[in-house]
mmCIF file of C-alpha atoms in Angstrom:
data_model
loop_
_atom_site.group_PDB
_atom_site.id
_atom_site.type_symbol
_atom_site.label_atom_id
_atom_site.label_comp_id
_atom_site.label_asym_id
_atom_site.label_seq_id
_atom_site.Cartn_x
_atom_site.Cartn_y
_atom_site.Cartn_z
ATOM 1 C CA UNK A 1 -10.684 6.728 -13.226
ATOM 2 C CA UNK A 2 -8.722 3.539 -13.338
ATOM 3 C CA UNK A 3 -9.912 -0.339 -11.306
ATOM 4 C CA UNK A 4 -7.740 -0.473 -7.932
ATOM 5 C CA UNK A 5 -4.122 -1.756 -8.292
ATOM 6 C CA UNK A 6 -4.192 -1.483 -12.242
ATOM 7 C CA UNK A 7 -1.264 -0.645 -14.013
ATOM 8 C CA UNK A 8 -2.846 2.755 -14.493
ATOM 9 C CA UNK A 9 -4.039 3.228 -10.800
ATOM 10 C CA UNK A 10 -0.687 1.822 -9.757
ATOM 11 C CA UNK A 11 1.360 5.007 -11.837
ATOM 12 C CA UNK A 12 -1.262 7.376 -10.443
ATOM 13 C CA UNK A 13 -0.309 6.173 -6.790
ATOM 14 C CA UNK A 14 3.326 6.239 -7.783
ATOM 15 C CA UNK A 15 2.639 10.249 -8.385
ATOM 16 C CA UNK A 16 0.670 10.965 -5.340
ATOM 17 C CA UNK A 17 3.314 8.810 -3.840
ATOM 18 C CA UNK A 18 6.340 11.460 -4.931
ATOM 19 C CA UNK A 19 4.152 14.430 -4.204
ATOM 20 C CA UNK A 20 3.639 14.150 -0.969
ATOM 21 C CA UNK A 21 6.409 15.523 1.019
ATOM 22 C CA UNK A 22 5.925 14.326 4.033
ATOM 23 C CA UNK A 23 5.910 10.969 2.853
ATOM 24 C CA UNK A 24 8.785 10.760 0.765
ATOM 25 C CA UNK A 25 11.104 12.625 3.364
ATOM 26 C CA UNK A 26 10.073 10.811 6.622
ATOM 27 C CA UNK A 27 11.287 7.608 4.546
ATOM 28 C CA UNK A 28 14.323 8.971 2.875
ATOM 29 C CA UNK A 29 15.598 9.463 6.435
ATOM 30 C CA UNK A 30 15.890 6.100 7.195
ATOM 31 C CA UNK A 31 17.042 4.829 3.737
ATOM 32 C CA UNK A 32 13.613 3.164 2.885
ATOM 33 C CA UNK A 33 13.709 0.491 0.271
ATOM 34 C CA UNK A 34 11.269 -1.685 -0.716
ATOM 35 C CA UNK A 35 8.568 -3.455 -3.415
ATOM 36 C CA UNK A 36 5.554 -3.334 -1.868
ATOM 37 C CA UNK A 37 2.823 -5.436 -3.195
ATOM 38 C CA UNK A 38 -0.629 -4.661 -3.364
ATOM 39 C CA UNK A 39 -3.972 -7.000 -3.907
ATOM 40 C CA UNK A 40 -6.874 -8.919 -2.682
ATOM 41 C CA UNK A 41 -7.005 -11.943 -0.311
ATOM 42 C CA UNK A 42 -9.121 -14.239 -2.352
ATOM 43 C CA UNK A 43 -5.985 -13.895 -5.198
ATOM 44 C CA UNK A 44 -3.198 -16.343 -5.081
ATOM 45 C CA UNK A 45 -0.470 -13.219 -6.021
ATOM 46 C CA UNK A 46 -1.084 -9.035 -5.983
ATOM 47 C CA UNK A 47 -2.370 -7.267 -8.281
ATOM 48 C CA UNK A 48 -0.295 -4.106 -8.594
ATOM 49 C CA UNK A 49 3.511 -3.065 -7.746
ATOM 50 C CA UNK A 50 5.593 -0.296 -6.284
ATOM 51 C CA UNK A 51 9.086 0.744 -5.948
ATOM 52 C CA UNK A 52 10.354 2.715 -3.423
ATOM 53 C CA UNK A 53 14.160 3.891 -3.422
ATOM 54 C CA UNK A 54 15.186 6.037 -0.826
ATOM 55 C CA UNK A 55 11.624 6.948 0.025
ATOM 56 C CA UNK A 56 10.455 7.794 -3.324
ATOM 57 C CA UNK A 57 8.675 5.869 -6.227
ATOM 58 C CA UNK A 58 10.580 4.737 -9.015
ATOM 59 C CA UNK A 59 8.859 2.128 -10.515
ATOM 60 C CA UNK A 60 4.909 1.023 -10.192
ATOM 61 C CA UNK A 61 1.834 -1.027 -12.653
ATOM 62 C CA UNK A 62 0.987 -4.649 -12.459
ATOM 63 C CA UNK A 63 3.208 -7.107 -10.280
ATOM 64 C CA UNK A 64 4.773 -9.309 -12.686
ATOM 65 C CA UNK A 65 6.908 -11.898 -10.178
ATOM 66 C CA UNK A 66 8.659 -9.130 -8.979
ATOM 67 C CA UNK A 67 10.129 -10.332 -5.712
ATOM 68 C CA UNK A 68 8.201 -8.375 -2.959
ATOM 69 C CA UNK A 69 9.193 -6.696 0.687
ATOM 70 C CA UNK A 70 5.939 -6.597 1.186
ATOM 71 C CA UNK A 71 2.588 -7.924 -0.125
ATOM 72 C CA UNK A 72 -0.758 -6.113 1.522
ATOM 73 C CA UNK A 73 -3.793 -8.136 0.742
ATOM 74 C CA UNK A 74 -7.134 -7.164 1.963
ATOM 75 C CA UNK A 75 -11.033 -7.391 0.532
ATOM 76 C CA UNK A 76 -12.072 -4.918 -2.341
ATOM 77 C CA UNK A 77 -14.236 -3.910 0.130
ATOM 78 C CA UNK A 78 -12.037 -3.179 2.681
ATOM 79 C CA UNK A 79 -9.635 -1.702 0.293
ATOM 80 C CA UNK A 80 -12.217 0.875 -0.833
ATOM 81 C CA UNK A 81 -13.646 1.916 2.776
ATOM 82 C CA UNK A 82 -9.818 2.770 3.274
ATOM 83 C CA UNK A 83 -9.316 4.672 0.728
ATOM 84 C CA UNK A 84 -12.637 6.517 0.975
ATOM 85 C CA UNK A 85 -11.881 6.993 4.913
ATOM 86 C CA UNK A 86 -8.816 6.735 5.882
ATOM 87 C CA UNK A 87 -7.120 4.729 8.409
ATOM 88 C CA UNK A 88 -5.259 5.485 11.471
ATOM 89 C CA UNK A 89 -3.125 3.332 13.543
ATOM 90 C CA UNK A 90 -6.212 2.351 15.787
ATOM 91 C CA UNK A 91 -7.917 1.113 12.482
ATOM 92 C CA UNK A 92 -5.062 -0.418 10.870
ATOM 93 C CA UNK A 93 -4.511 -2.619 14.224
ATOM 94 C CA UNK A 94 -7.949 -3.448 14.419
ATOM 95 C CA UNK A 95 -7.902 -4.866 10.931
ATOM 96 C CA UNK A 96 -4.723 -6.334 11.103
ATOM 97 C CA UNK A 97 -6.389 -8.037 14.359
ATOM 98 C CA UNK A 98 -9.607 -9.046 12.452
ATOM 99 C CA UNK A 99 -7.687 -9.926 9.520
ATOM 100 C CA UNK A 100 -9.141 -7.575 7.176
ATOM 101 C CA UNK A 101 -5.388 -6.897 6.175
ATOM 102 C CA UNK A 102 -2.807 -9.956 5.808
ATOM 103 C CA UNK A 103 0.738 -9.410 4.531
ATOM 104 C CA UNK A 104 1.686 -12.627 2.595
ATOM 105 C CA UNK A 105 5.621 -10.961 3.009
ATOM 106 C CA UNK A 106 6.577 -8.197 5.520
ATOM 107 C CA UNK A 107 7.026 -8.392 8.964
ATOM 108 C CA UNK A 108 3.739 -5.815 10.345
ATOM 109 C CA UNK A 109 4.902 -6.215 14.263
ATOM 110 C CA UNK A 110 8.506 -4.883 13.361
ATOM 111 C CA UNK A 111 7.096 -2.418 11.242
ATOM 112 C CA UNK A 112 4.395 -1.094 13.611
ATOM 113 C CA UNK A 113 6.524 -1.134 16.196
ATOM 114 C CA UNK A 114 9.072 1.441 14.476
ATOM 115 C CA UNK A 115 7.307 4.585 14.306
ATOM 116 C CA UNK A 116 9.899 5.561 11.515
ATOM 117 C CA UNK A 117 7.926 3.168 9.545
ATOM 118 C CA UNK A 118 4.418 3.256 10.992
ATOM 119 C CA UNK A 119 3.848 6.736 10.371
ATOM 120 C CA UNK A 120 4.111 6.364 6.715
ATOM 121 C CA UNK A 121 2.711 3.368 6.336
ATOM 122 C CA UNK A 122 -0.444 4.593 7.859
ATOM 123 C CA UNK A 123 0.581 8.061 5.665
ATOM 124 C CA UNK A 124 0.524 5.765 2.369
ATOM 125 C CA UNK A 125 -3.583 4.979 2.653
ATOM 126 C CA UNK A 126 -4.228 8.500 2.806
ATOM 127 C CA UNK A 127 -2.048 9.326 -0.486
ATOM 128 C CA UNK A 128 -3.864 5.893 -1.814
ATOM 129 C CA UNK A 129 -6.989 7.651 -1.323
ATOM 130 C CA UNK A 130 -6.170 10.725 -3.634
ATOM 131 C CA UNK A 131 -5.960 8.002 -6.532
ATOM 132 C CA UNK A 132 -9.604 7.975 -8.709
ATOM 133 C CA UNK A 133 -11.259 4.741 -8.737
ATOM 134 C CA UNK A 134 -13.793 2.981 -10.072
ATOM 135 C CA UNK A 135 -15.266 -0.557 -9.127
ATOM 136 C CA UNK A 136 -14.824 -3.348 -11.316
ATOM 137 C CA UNK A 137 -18.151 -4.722 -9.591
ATOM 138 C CA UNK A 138 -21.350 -3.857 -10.512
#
């Protein structure tokens, strides 16, 4: 078990990332290409990094001023409830709504609008959720 967004947690997400099918083929269709960051609200920059070329990851660990496409910052708690339930496109709008999730970079209204993209992205918290973690809280 590695803490959420680690370097370590990051390359395990990278690997659940480019085993899931589904995933990686529903975004190679439409050329996908991004950084996506990933962290906590109350931090002034993410915590963890991934690549995506053509659907699949090619690159992931600790963001290091990489310049993002996106940057998905929510609560640890948050975070965790996600991971441990899943989220759907009801949920994700609702804590979009409330925000629970903020993206410093990324446009979410063209992206949820594009169900080429919202599919996955909802797709991504559920392969998230296959990666072990352990709080750094006690």
């Amino acid at each position: 078990m590695s803490d959420l967004f680690s370097t370590q947690w990051m390359e395990q997400f990278k690997e659940a990332w480019n085993a899931d099918e589904e995933l990686t083929s529903s975004l190679a269709k439409i050329n996908f290409n991004s950084i996506i960051g990933y962290g906590f609200k109350d931090s002034d920059r993410p915590t963890g990094f991934i690549e995506i070329v053509n659907g699949k990851a090619v690159n992931a660990g600790s963001y290091d001023g990489q310049t993002l496409n996106w940057d998905l910052r929510a609560s640890r708690e948050s975070w965790e409830k996600w991971l441990s339930q899943g989220l759907n496109m009801m949920g994700l709008s609702m804590a979009y709504m409330k925000r629970n999730i903020v993206f410093p970079v990324g446009d979410y209204g063209a992206m949820i609008k594009d169900p080429r993209m919202a599919g996955p992205f909802v797709k991504s918290f559920a392969v998230m959720g296959q990666v072990s973690t352990h709080s750094s809280v006690s």
